Amino acid sequence: MKNSNFDYMNCSLAQTLSVIGEHWSLLIIRDVFMGLRRFSEFQKDLGIAKNILSERLKRLVAEGILEKTKGEAGFSEYRLTEKGLALQPVLLSMTHWGDQYKPAKKGKRLVFVDRASGKPIQRMAVRSHDGRKLHAKEVKAKRGSGYASERLDVPLAE
Amino acid sequence: MKNSNFDYMNCSLAQTLSVIGEHWSLLIIRDVFMGLRRFSEFQKDLGIAKNILSERLKRLVAEGILEKTKGEAGFSEYRLTEKGLALQPVLLSMTHWGDQYKPAKKGKRLVFVDRASGKPIQRMAVRSHDGRKLHAKEVKAKRGSGYASERLDVPLAE
DNA sequence: AACGATGGTTGCATAATAAAACCTTGTAGT
DNA sequence: ACTACAAGGTTTTATTATGCAACCATCGTT
C-alpha cells in the first residue's frame, strides 16, 4: 500500500486511524494495557516479526502513546502515556463488539471491572447530554467549525 | 502480510480487528454512517483502489456488517445492518480521541448530536456499574469463562 | 574475559495494496 | 432496434508492507 496515513482526510476518525490503524498497533497497545512492558513479551505474545514490532513501538513512542524507559533491571520498558490511556474507550468498544458478535463458546473471554468495587463496568454506549443511552439511528452528525471545505459535498447522516 | 486475521488469539479485540481492522474498512463504514450508499460514492470520497473497495465491501457484506440491495434507481446500495450500527461506539470513541489529540485548527470537524433534541452527545467514556466515569487506571481485567488456556500466562492489568 | 539474554537491525522472500485497463450490465435517447 | 454512456465491478501488472532468518550490540553475570 502506498500510504497508511489518512491525514489529508480532515476527519478525526481518519486521524486516529493514521496513528493506531496499522495491523499490530492496537494489539500492542492492548498488551501494554494488560501489563506487558517489554519487547520480548510483546514478541512472544503476539508472534509478530521483530522488525515490525520494532517499527511499531518506535511509531507509538513518537506519537506519544507509549513512553520508553529503562526499567529497574536495566531493560527497556514501554508504558502508556495519558494519551495512550485515553484509548481505553476505543479498545473497550471494540472488545464489547467482539464479545457480542464474535463470542467465545463458553462466555466472555475477559471481564472488565471497577478496580475499587470489583463490579463489572457498563457496556460502552453512546449517551445523550442527559445520560440516556442512544441507538445509532438517534445520532446525527453536524458540521463543526473545523470542517474542511473539501468534504462539504458529503451528506451528513440520512 | 501473511494473514490479517487474528482469530487464533482468543481475544474479543483481536476478533473485532479481524473483521474491521483492515486499512479501509472503518473508513468505508464511516462513509455509510455518513449517508453514502454507492460504490462510486465510496470510491470518490476515499480515493481507494476499486479492486480493494470491491473486496472490502464483499467482506463487510459477508460479515453481516453491510447489506447490499438494489436501490430504487436500479443501482446497488450498501446499508448498515444492526451488527454494523453496533460499531458506532467504536467509531465515536476513535473520533473523540482524534478530536482531542489530533485536532483540526479551527475546532471540531464534526459534532454528533441527539437527533431528537439536537444537543451534542456525551464524550465516549468508561463507566462503573453505577454510572460514574472511570479513569483508565481504575479499570482492571479479569478472566471470564471463555478465557482460553493458551493465554493464561498473560498478567491481567498492573 | 567469556557467555547468555535482551533488544534490536539488516537483507531477502512473499503477500497485500495501488493503478490502470478492461469487461458486463442496465438505462436513456433516438 | 441501435448507439451511447454510466455504474459497478474484474483482471493484470507494479509497488509497498510484512514475515522470516540471520546477524549485531549492549548489558549483567559468572
CSV table of C-alpha atoms (C1' of nucleotides) in Angstrom, one decimal:
chain,number,residue,atom,x,y,z
A,1,MET,CA,0.0,0.0,0.0
A,2,LYS,CA,1.3,3.4,-0.8
A,3,ASN,CA,0.4,5.2,2.4
A,4,SER,CA,-1.4,4.0,5.5
A,5,ASN,CA,-1.9,7.6,6.5
A,6,PHE,CA,-5.1,9.4,6.1
A,7,ASP,CA,-4.0,12.8,7.2
A,8,TYR,CA,-5.4,14.5,4.2
A,9,MET,CA,-8.9,13.5,5.0
A,10,ASN,CA,-9.7,16.1,7.7
A,11,CYS,CA,-11.6,13.6,9.7
A,12,SER,CA,-10.9,12.8,13.3
A,13,LEU,CA,-11.5,9.1,12.7
A,14,ALA,CA,-9.1,9.1,9.9
A,15,GLN,CA,-6.6,10.9,12.0
A,16,THR,CA,-6.9,8.3,14.7
A,17,LEU,CA,-6.6,5.5,12.1
A,18,SER,CA,-3.4,7.1,10.9
A,19,VAL,CA,-1.9,6.6,14.3
A,20,ILE,CA,-3.3,3.3,15.5
A,21,GLY,CA,-4.8,1.8,12.4
A,22,GLU,CA,-1.9,-0.3,11.4
A,23,HIS,CA,-2.2,-4.1,11.7
A,24,TRP,CA,-0.5,-4.6,15.0
A,25,SER,CA,-0.7,-1.3,16.8
A,26,LEU,CA,-3.9,-1.8,18.7
A,27,LEU,CA,-2.8,-5.3,19.8
A,28,ILE,CA,0.4,-3.9,21.1
A,29,ILE,CA,-1.5,-1.2,23.0
A,30,ARG,CA,-3.8,-3.9,24.4
A,31,ASP,CA,-0.8,-5.8,25.6
A,32,VAL,CA,0.5,-2.8,27.4
A,33,PHE,CA,-2.9,-2.3,29.0
A,34,MET,CA,-2.7,-5.9,30.1
A,35,GLY,CA,0.5,-5.3,31.9
A,36,LEU,CA,3.1,-6.4,29.3
A,37,ARG,CA,6.1,-4.0,29.2
A,38,ARG,CA,9.0,-5.5,27.3
A,39,PHE,CA,9.9,-6.1,23.7
A,40,SER,CA,10.3,-9.8,24.2
A,41,GLU,CA,7.0,-10.0,25.9
A,42,PHE,CA,5.1,-8.4,23.0
A,43,GLN,CA,7.0,-10.5,20.6
A,44,LYS,CA,6.2,-13.7,22.3
A,45,ASP,CA,2.6,-12.9,23.0
A,46,LEU,CA,1.8,-11.6,19.5
A,47,GLY,CA,4.1,-13.7,17.4
A,48,ILE,CA,4.9,-10.5,15.4
A,49,ALA,CA,8.0,-10.2,13.4
A,50,LYS,CA,10.7,-8.4,15.3
A,51,ASN,CA,11.4,-5.7,12.8
A,52,ILE,CA,7.7,-4.8,12.5
A,53,LEU,CA,7.4,-4.8,16.3
A,54,SER,CA,10.4,-2.5,16.5
A,55,GLU,CA,8.9,-0.1,14.0
A,56,ARG,CA,5.5,-0.1,15.6
A,57,LEU,CA,7.0,0.6,19.0
A,58,LYS,CA,9.1,3.5,17.6
A,59,ARG,CA,6.0,4.9,16.0
A,60,LEU,CA,3.9,4.6,19.1
A,61,VAL,CA,6.6,6.3,21.1
A,62,ALA,CA,7.0,9.0,18.5
A,63,GLU,CA,3.2,9.6,18.6
A,64,GLY,CA,3.3,10.0,22.4
A,65,ILE,CA,1.2,6.9,23.1
A,66,LEU,CA,3.9,4.9,24.7
A,67,GLU,CA,7.0,6.0,26.6
A,68,LYS,CA,10.2,4.1,26.6
A,69,THR,CA,12.1,3.9,29.8
A,70,LYS,CA,14.9,2.0,31.3
A,71,GLY,CA,13.4,-0.4,33.8
A,72,GLU,CA,15.0,-1.3,37.1
A,73,ALA,CA,16.6,-4.4,35.7
A,74,GLY,CA,18.3,-2.2,33.0
A,75,PHE,CA,16.0,-3.4,30.3
A,76,SER,CA,13.8,-1.2,28.1
A,77,GLU,CA,10.2,-0.9,29.2
A,78,TYR,CA,7.2,0.6,27.4
A,79,ARG,CA,4.3,2.2,29.3
A,80,LEU,CA,1.2,4.0,28.3
A,81,THR,CA,1.2,7.8,28.5
A,82,GLU,CA,-2.1,9.7,29.3
A,83,LYS,CA,-2.6,9.9,25.5
A,84,GLY,CA,-2.3,6.2,25.3
A,85,LEU,CA,-4.5,5.5,28.3
A,86,ALA,CA,-7.1,7.7,26.6
A,87,LEU,CA,-7.5,5.0,24.0
A,88,GLN,CA,-9.2,2.7,26.5
A,89,PRO,CA,-12.7,3.6,25.3
A,90,VAL,CA,-11.6,2.5,21.8
A,91,LEU,CA,-10.3,-0.8,23.0
A,92,LEU,CA,-13.3,-1.5,25.2
A,93,SER,CA,-15.8,-0.6,22.5
A,94,MET,CA,-14.1,-3.0,20.1
A,95,THR,CA,-13.9,-5.7,22.8
A,96,HIS,CA,-17.5,-5.3,23.6
A,97,TRP,CA,-18.5,-5.6,20.0
A,98,GLY,CA,-16.3,-8.7,19.7
A,99,ASP,CA,-17.9,-10.2,22.8
A,100,GLN,CA,-21.3,-9.7,21.3
A,101,TYR,CA,-20.8,-10.6,17.6
A,102,LYS,CA,-17.8,-12.9,17.7
A,103,PRO,CA,-18.3,-14.6,21.1
A,104,ALA,CA,-16.2,-17.3,22.6
A,105,LYS,CA,-18.0,-20.6,23.1
A,106,LYS,CA,-18.1,-20.6,26.9
A,107,GLY,CA,-18.7,-17.0,27.7
A,108,LYS,CA,-16.8,-13.8,27.8
A,109,ARG,CA,-13.1,-14.0,27.5
A,110,LEU,CA,-12.4,-11.1,29.8
A,111,VAL,CA,-14.5,-9.1,32.1
A,112,PHE,CA,-13.5,-5.6,32.9
A,113,VAL,CA,-14.3,-4.4,36.4
A,114,ASP,CA,-14.0,-1.2,38.5
A,115,ARG,CA,-10.9,-1.7,40.5
A,116,ALA,CA,-12.4,-0.2,43.6
A,117,SER,CA,-15.7,-2.2,43.8
A,118,GLY,CA,-14.8,-5.2,41.7
A,119,LYS,CA,-18.1,-4.8,39.9
A,120,PRO,CA,-18.2,-5.1,36.1
A,121,ILE,CA,-18.2,-1.8,34.1
A,122,GLN,CA,-21.1,-0.8,31.9
A,123,ARG,CA,-21.0,-1.7,28.2
A,124,MET,CA,-19.7,1.2,26.1
A,125,ALA,CA,-22.6,3.2,24.9
A,126,VAL,CA,-23.5,6.4,23.2
A,127,ARG,CA,-25.3,8.7,25.6
A,128,SER,CA,-27.3,11.9,25.2
A,129,HIS,CA,-26.3,15.0,27.1
A,130,ASP,CA,-28.6,13.9,29.9
A,131,GLY,CA,-27.3,10.4,30.1
A,132,ARG,CA,-29.8,8.3,28.2
A,133,LYS,CA,-28.4,5.5,26.0
A,134,LEU,CA,-28.9,6.3,22.4
A,135,HIS,CA,-29.4,3.9,19.5
A,136,ALA,CA,-27.2,4.5,16.5
A,137,LYS,CA,-30.0,5.9,14.4
A,138,GLU,CA,-30.8,8.5,17.1
A,139,VAL,CA,-27.4,10.1,16.4
A,140,LYS,CA,-26.8,12.7,13.7
A,141,ALA,CA,-23.6,14.3,12.5
A,142,LYS,CA,-23.4,18.1,12.1
A,143,ARG,CA,-20.6,20.2,10.8
A,144,GLY,CA,-18.2,21.7,13.3
A,145,SER,CA,-16.1,24.8,12.9
A,146,GLY,CA,-13.1,22.7,11.9
A,147,TYR,CA,-15.0,21.0,9.0
A,148,ALA,CA,-12.9,21.3,5.8
A,149,SER,CA,-14.4,22.6,2.6
A,150,GLU,CA,-13.1,19.7,0.6
A,151,ARG,CA,-15.7,17.5,2.2
A,152,LEU,CA,-18.6,19.8,2.1
A,153,ASP,CA,-20.2,17.7,-0.5
A,154,VAL,CA,-20.6,14.8,1.9
A,155,PRO,CA,-24.2,14.4,3.0
A,156,LEU,CA,-24.4,14.3,6.8
A,157,ALA,CA,-26.3,11.3,8.0
A,158,GLU,CA,-29.6,10.2,6.5
B,1,MET,CA,1.4,-9.8,5.1
B,2,LYS,CA,0.6,-13.4,5.5
B,3,ASN,CA,-2.7,-13.1,7.3
B,4,SER,CA,-4.6,-10.1,8.7
B,5,ASN,CA,-6.7,-12.4,10.8
B,6,PHE,CA,-6.2,-12.8,14.5
B,7,ASP,CA,-8.8,-15.5,15.1
B,8,TYR,CA,-6.3,-17.7,16.9
B,9,MET,CA,-5.8,-15.2,19.6
B,10,ASN,CA,-9.0,-15.8,21.6
B,11,CYS,CA,-9.4,-12.1,22.4
B,12,SER,CA,-12.5,-10.1,21.6
B,13,LEU,CA,-10.4,-7.2,20.5
B,14,ALA,CA,-8.5,-9.3,18.1
B,15,GLN,CA,-11.7,-10.8,16.8
B,16,THR,CA,-13.0,-7.4,16.1
B,17,LEU,CA,-9.8,-6.4,14.4
B,18,SER,CA,-10.0,-9.4,12.2
B,19,VAL,CA,-13.3,-8.0,10.8
B,20,ILE,CA,-12.8,-4.3,10.7
B,21,GLY,CA,-9.0,-3.9,11.3
B,22,GLU,CA,-8.1,-3.7,7.6
B,23,HIS,CA,-6.9,-0.4,6.3
B,24,TRP,CA,-10.1,0.9,4.7
B,25,SER,CA,-12.9,-1.0,6.4
B,26,LEU,CA,-13.6,1.5,9.2
B,27,LEU,CA,-13.5,4.4,6.7
B,28,ILE,CA,-16.0,2.7,4.5
B,29,ILE,CA,-18.2,2.0,7.5
B,30,ARG,CA,-17.9,5.7,8.4
B,31,ASP,CA,-19.0,6.7,5.0
B,32,VAL,CA,-22.1,4.5,5.3
B,33,PHE,CA,-22.8,6.1,8.6
B,34,MET,CA,-22.5,9.4,6.9
B,35,GLY,CA,-25.1,8.5,4.4
B,36,LEU,CA,-23.1,7.3,1.4
B,37,ARG,CA,-24.6,4.2,-0.2
B,38,ARG,CA,-23.0,3.5,-3.5
B,39,PHE,CA,-19.8,2.0,-4.8
B,40,SER,CA,-18.9,5.1,-6.8
B,41,GLU,CA,-19.6,7.4,-3.8
B,42,PHE,CA,-17.2,5.4,-1.6
B,43,GLN,CA,-14.6,5.3,-4.4
B,44,LYS,CA,-14.8,9.1,-5.0
B,45,ASP,CA,-14.8,10.0,-1.3
B,46,LEU,CA,-12.0,7.7,-0.2
B,47,GLY,CA,-9.8,7.6,-3.3
B,48,ILE,CA,-9.4,3.9,-2.7
B,49,ALA,CA,-8.5,1.4,-5.5
B,50,LYS,CA,-11.6,-0.1,-7.0
B,51,ASN,CA,-10.5,-3.7,-6.6
B,52,ILE,CA,-9.7,-3.1,-2.9
B,53,LEU,CA,-13.0,-1.4,-2.4
B,54,SER,CA,-14.8,-4.3,-4.1
B,55,GLU,CA,-13.1,-6.8,-1.8
B,56,ARG,CA,-13.8,-4.8,1.3
B,57,LEU,CA,-17.4,-4.4,0.5
B,58,LYS,CA,-17.7,-8.1,-0.1
B,59,ARG,CA,-16.0,-8.8,3.1
B,60,LEU,CA,-18.2,-6.4,5.1
B,61,VAL,CA,-21.3,-7.9,3.5
B,62,ALA,CA,-20.1,-11.5,4.2
B,63,GLU,CA,-19.5,-10.5,7.8
B,64,GLY,CA,-23.1,-9.2,8.1
B,65,ILE,CA,-22.0,-5.6,8.7
B,66,LEU,CA,-23.3,-4.2,5.5
B,67,GLU,CA,-26.2,-5.4,3.3
B,68,LYS,CA,-26.3,-5.0,-0.4
B,69,THR,CA,-29.6,-4.2,-2.0
B,70,LYS,CA,-30.9,-3.0,-5.3
B,71,GLY,CA,-31.8,0.6,-4.8
B,72,GLU,CA,-34.8,2.3,-6.4
B,73,ALA,CA,-32.8,3.6,-9.3
B,74,GLY,CA,-31.6,0.0,-10.1
B,75,PHE,CA,-28.1,0.6,-8.7
B,76,SER,CA,-26.5,-1.4,-5.9
B,77,GLU,CA,-26.7,0.1,-2.4
B,78,TYR,CA,-24.9,-0.7,0.7
B,79,ARG,CA,-26.5,-0.2,4.1
B,80,LEU,CA,-25.6,-0.9,7.7
B,81,THR,CA,-27.2,-3.9,9.4
B,82,GLU,CA,-27.8,-3.8,13.2
B,83,LYS,CA,-24.4,-5.5,13.6
B,84,GLY,CA,-22.9,-2.6,11.6
B,85,LEU,CA,-24.8,0.0,13.5
B,86,ALA,CA,-23.4,-1.5,16.7
B,87,LEU,CA,-20.0,-0.3,15.7
B,88,GLN,CA,-21.0,3.3,16.3
B,89,PRO,CA,-19.3,3.3,19.8
B,90,VAL,CA,-16.1,2.2,18.2
B,91,LEU,CA,-16.2,5.0,15.6
B,92,LEU,CA,-17.2,7.6,18.1
B,93,SER,CA,-14.5,6.6,20.5
B,94,MET,CA,-11.9,6.9,17.8
B,95,THR,CA,-13.4,10.2,16.6
B,96,HIS,CA,-13.4,11.7,20.1
B,97,TRP,CA,-9.8,10.6,20.6
B,98,GLY,CA,-8.8,12.2,17.2
B,99,ASP,CA,-10.7,15.3,18.2
B,100,GLN,CA,-8.7,15.6,21.4
B,101,TYR,CA,-5.2,14.5,20.3
B,102,LYS,CA,-5.2,15.3,16.6
B,103,PRO,CA,-7.4,18.3,16.5
B,104,ALA,CA,-8.3,20.5,13.5
B,105,LYS,CA,-7.0,24.0,13.7
B,106,LYS,CA,-10.4,25.7,14.0
B,107,GLY,CA,-12.3,23.4,16.2
B,108,LYS,CA,-14.1,20.1,15.9
B,109,ARG,CA,-14.6,18.8,12.4
B,110,LEU,CA,-17.9,17.1,13.2
B,111,VAL,CA,-20.3,17.4,16.2
B,112,PHE,CA,-22.6,14.5,16.9
B,113,VAL,CA,-26.0,15.3,18.3
B,114,ASP,CA,-29.0,13.6,19.6
B,115,ARG,CA,-31.4,13.7,16.7
B,116,ALA,CA,-34.4,14.4,18.9
B,117,SER,CA,-33.0,17.3,21.0
B,118,GLY,CA,-30.2,18.5,18.7
B,119,LYS,CA,-27.9,18.6,21.7
B,120,PRO,CA,-24.4,17.2,21.5
B,121,ILE,CA,-23.9,13.7,22.8
B,122,GLN,CA,-21.6,13.0,25.7
B,123,ARG,CA,-18.0,12.0,25.1
B,124,MET,CA,-17.5,8.3,25.0
B,125,ALA,CA,-16.4,7.2,28.4
B,126,VAL,CA,-15.9,4.1,30.5
B,127,ARG,CA,-18.5,4.0,33.3
B,128,SER,CA,-18.8,2.0,36.5
B,129,HIS,CA,-21.9,-0.1,37.2
B,130,ASP,CA,-23.5,2.9,38.9
B,131,GLY,CA,-22.6,5.3,36.2
B,132,ARG,CA,-19.5,7.1,37.4
B,133,LYS,CA,-16.9,7.9,34.7
B,134,LEU,CA,-13.8,5.9,35.3
B,135,HIS,CA,-10.2,6.7,34.5
B,136,ALA,CA,-8.3,4.1,32.6
B,137,LYS,CA,-6.3,3.1,35.7
B,138,GLU,CA,-9.4,2.4,37.7
B,139,VAL,CA,-10.3,-0.4,35.3
B,140,LYS,CA,-9.0,-3.9,35.7
B,141,ALA,CA,-9.3,-7.0,33.5
B,142,LYS,CA,-10.4,-10.3,35.0
B,143,ARG,CA,-10.7,-13.7,33.4
B,144,GLY,CA,-14.1,-14.7,32.1
B,145,SER,CA,-15.4,-18.2,31.5
B,146,GLY,CA,-14.4,-18.0,27.8
B,147,TYR,CA,-10.8,-17.3,28.6
B,148,ALA,CA,-8.5,-19.7,26.7
B,149,SER,CA,-5.8,-21.6,28.4
B,150,GLU,CA,-3.2,-20.6,25.8
B,151,ARG,CA,-3.2,-17.1,27.3
B,152,LEU,CA,-3.3,-17.9,31.0
B,153,ASP,CA,0.3,-16.7,31.2
B,154,VAL,CA,-0.7,-13.1,30.5
B,155,PRO,CA,-0.7,-11.0,33.6
B,156,LEU,CA,-4.0,-9.2,33.9
B,157,ALA,CA,-3.5,-5.5,34.4
B,158,GLU,CA,-0.9,-4.0,36.7
C,1,DA,C1',37.2,-12.4,29.8
C,2,DA,C1',33.6,-15.3,28.3
C,3,DC,C1',28.8,-16.1,28.0
C,4,DG,C1',23.9,-15.7,27.6
C,5,DA,C1',19.9,-12.9,27.4
C,6,DT,C1',17.7,-8.7,25.7
C,7,DG,C1',16.6,-5.7,22.3
C,8,DG,C1',17.2,-4.7,18.4
C,9,DT,C1',18.9,-4.2,12.7
C,10,DT,C1',19.7,-6.0,8.0
C,11,DG,C1',18.7,-8.4,3.7
C,12,DC,C1',15.8,-11.2,1.1
C,13,DA,C1',11.3,-13.7,0.0
C,14,DT,C1',6.4,-13.2,0.0
C,15,DA,C1',1.8,-11.3,0.4
C,16,DA,C1',-1.2,-7.3,0.3
C,17,DT,C1',-2.3,-2.9,-1.9
C,18,DA,C1',-2.5,0.5,-5.8
C,19,DA,C1',-3.2,1.9,-10.6
C,20,DA,C1',-4.9,1.4,-14.9
C,21,DA,C1',-7.1,-1.0,-18.4
C,22,DC,C1',-10.8,-3.8,-19.5
C,23,DC,C1',-15.5,-6.0,-19.1
C,24,DT,C1',-20.6,-6.5,-18.2
C,25,DT,C1',-25.0,-5.0,-17.3
C,26,DG,C1',-28.6,-1.7,-17.2
C,27,DT,C1',-30.8,2.8,-18.8
C,28,DA,C1',-31.6,6.6,-21.9
C,29,DG,C1',-32.0,8.6,-26.0
C,30,DT,C1',-33.1,8.3,-30.9
D,1,DA,C1',-33.5,-1.8,-32.5
D,2,DC,C1',-29.2,0.6,-32.2
D,3,DT,C1',-26.0,3.6,-30.1
D,4,DA,C1',-24.1,5.8,-26.2
D,5,DC,C1',-23.0,6.2,-21.6
D,6,DA,C1',-22.6,5.3,-16.7
D,7,DA,C1',-22.4,2.1,-12.7
D,8,DG,C1',-20.2,-1.4,-10.8
D,9,DG,C1',-17.2,-4.2,-10.9
D,10,DT,C1',-12.7,-7.7,-12.6
D,11,DT,C1',-8.1,-8.5,-14.4
D,12,DT,C1',-3.3,-7.6,-15.0
D,13,DT,C1',0.8,-5.6,-13.6
D,14,DA,C1',3.7,-2.7,-10.5
D,15,DT,C1',4.7,-1.1,-5.8
D,16,DT,C1',4.8,-1.4,-0.9
D,17,DA,C1',4.4,-3.6,3.5
D,18,DT,C1',5.1,-7.7,6.1
D,19,DG,C1',7.4,-12.1,7.5
D,20,DC,C1',11.4,-14.7,8.2
D,21,DA,C1',16.0,-15.8,9.3
D,22,DA,C1',20.4,-14.3,10.2
D,23,DC,C1',23.2,-11.1,12.3
D,24,DC,C1',24.9,-7.5,15.8
D,25,DA,C1',25.4,-4.5,20.0
D,26,DT,C1',24.8,-3.9,24.8
D,27,DC,C1',24.3,-5.2,29.5
D,28,DG,C1',24.7,-8.2,33.5
D,29,DT,C1',26.6,-12.4,35.3
D,30,DT,C1',29.9,-15.9,36.1
